[in-house]
Short mmCIF file of C-alpha atoms in Angstrom, two decimals:
data_model
loop_
_atom_site.label_atom_id
_atom_site.label_comp_id
_atom_site.label_asym_id
_atom_site.label_seq_id
_atom_site.Cartn_x
_atom_site.Cartn_y
_atom_site.Cartn_z
CA MET A 242 40.30 80.33 -102.99
CA SER A 243 43.23 80.39 -105.01
CA ARG A 244 45.03 77.40 -106.64
CA GLU A 245 47.59 77.72 -104.28
CA SER A 246 45.71 78.05 -101.21
CA ARG A 247 43.62 74.63 -102.04
CA ASP A 248 46.47 72.83 -102.56
CA ASP A 249 47.58 73.64 -99.36
CA GLU A 250 44.67 73.10 -97.73
CA ARG A 251 44.44 69.73 -99.87
CA GLU A 252 48.43 68.94 -98.52
CA LYS A 253 46.91 69.41 -94.81
CA ALA A 254 43.77 67.03 -95.10
CA LEU A 255 45.99 64.60 -96.80
CA ARG A 256 48.94 64.74 -94.32
CA ASP A 257 45.71 64.80 -91.51
CA VAL A 258 44.37 61.23 -93.21
CA VAL A 259 48.22 59.78 -93.10
CA GLU A 260 49.68 61.07 -89.92
CA LEU A 261 45.69 60.56 -88.37
CA ARG A 262 46.45 63.70 -86.75
CA VAL A 263 42.66 64.53 -86.29
CA PRO A 264 39.32 61.51 -86.36
CA LEU A 265 39.79 58.85 -89.23
CA ARG A 266 36.77 59.62 -89.95
CA GLN A 267 37.01 63.03 -89.83
CA ALA A 268 39.72 63.57 -92.16
CA VAL A 269 38.83 61.12 -95.09
CA ASP A 270 35.83 62.66 -95.31
CA ARG A 271 37.71 66.84 -95.54
CA LEU A 272 39.77 64.75 -98.15
CA ALA A 273 36.89 63.50 -99.89
CA SER A 274 36.06 67.35 -100.62
CA PHE A 275 39.42 67.05 -103.21
CA ASP A 276 40.02 65.62 -106.81
CA TRP A 277 41.78 62.33 -106.55
CA ASP A 278 44.07 63.77 -109.61
CA SER A 279 46.81 65.57 -108.69
CA ASP A 280 49.93 67.11 -110.77
CA GLY A 281 52.55 65.68 -108.07
CA ASP A 282 52.86 64.45 -104.97
CA LEU A 283 51.61 66.64 -102.18
CA VAL A 284 52.67 64.18 -99.08
CA VAL A 285 55.39 61.43 -99.19
CA PHE A 286 54.10 58.18 -97.47
CA ALA A 287 56.80 56.43 -95.32
CA SER A 288 57.66 53.88 -93.25
CA GLY A 289 56.93 55.84 -90.35
CA ASP A 290 53.72 56.31 -91.21
CA ALA A 291 52.46 52.86 -91.81
CA LEU A 292 54.70 52.01 -88.29
CA ASN A 293 52.40 54.62 -87.18
CA SER A 294 48.76 53.01 -88.49
CA LEU A 295 50.05 49.91 -86.90
CA GLN A 296 50.39 51.00 -83.25
CA ALA A 297 46.92 52.93 -83.82
CA TYR A 298 45.64 49.93 -84.29
CA LEU A 299 47.49 47.86 -81.65
CA SER A 300 46.48 50.35 -78.78
CA GLY A 301 42.80 50.58 -79.92
CA ARG A 302 42.85 54.17 -81.44
CA LEU A 303 41.36 51.92 -84.63
CA ASP A 304 39.94 48.82 -84.58
CA VAL A 305 39.67 46.40 -88.14
CA VAL A 306 37.42 48.13 -90.39
CA GLY A 307 38.98 52.11 -89.42
CA LEU A 308 42.70 50.37 -90.34
CA GLN A 309 41.35 49.50 -94.00
CA LEU A 310 39.43 52.55 -94.26
CA TRP A 311 42.50 55.00 -93.68
CA ALA A 312 44.51 52.47 -96.19
CA GLU A 313 41.68 52.51 -98.74
CA THR A 314 41.66 56.22 -98.02
CA LEU A 315 45.41 56.62 -99.77
CA GLU A 316 45.97 53.21 -101.72
CA GLY A 317 46.07 55.10 -105.53
CA ARG A 318 46.42 57.99 -104.37
CA ASP A 319 48.07 60.77 -107.23
CA ASP A 320 49.12 63.28 -104.46
CA LEU A 321 50.93 60.90 -102.24
CA GLY A 322 54.34 59.68 -102.50
CA PHE A 323 56.26 57.28 -101.35
CA GLN A 324 60.00 56.97 -99.54
CA MET A 325 63.00 56.88 -101.51
CA GLY A 326 63.94 53.21 -101.34
CA ASN A 327 60.68 51.59 -100.00
CA GLN A 328 58.39 52.85 -102.59
CA GLY A 329 57.36 49.15 -103.58
CA LEU A 330 56.95 47.79 -99.92
CA LEU A 331 54.73 50.40 -98.65
CA LYS A 332 52.75 50.49 -101.95
CA ASP A 333 52.15 46.76 -101.26
CA PHE A 334 51.46 47.97 -97.24
CA LEU A 335 48.34 50.22 -98.60
CA PHE A 336 47.28 47.45 -100.71
CA GLN A 337 47.52 44.64 -98.29
CA PHE A 338 45.68 46.80 -95.31
CA SER A 339 42.83 48.18 -98.13
CA SER A 340 41.75 44.68 -99.57
CA PRO A 341 42.08 42.09 -97.27
CA GLU A 342 39.17 40.18 -98.87
CA ILE A 343 41.27 39.53 -101.78
CA CYS A 344 44.06 39.48 -99.50
CA GLU A 345 44.45 38.02 -96.11
CA SER A 346 41.88 39.44 -93.42
CA ILE A 347 43.59 41.79 -91.06
CA SER A 348 44.17 40.27 -87.63
CA GLU A 349 46.87 40.87 -85.04
CA GLU A 350 48.88 38.95 -86.13
CA MET A 351 49.04 40.56 -89.19
CA VAL A 352 49.74 43.68 -88.11
CA ARG A 353 52.73 42.75 -85.80
CA ARG A 354 53.96 41.00 -89.07
CA TRP A 355 53.84 43.85 -90.52
CA ARG A 356 55.40 46.08 -87.79
CA ASP A 357 58.27 44.41 -87.25
CA ASP A 358 59.70 43.70 -91.17
CA LEU A 359 59.18 47.80 -91.00
CA ARG A 360 60.97 48.27 -87.83
CA ASP A 361 63.83 46.64 -89.70
CA LEU A 362 64.13 48.69 -92.54
CA ALA A 363 64.71 51.42 -89.90
CA ARG A 364 67.95 49.66 -88.60
#
């Protein structure tokens, strides 16, 4: 497979996780077949992506374990960029949801608070 083709596949796999386009475990397993190191951002993580994950939790598509796995999979990746102007907040979002043992336990209250804060950014 050519480097360009491999990068396209990696971008698709990363986007599948970010946007929850396929079942999470399937998306995470596929993304794990690619290296962590990257020469640049393949996908930009935006507040809408964070809101989508929170809505998936609130609607029952993701449980606490799934939401944590989703955040763990994305947090710290070299190939994931962040929406301009909200980089710090979005990095903190992923950190908090990927590390409930050192931050706050994931709960419906926490999810709703983050949802409201992220919605306020969009206004």
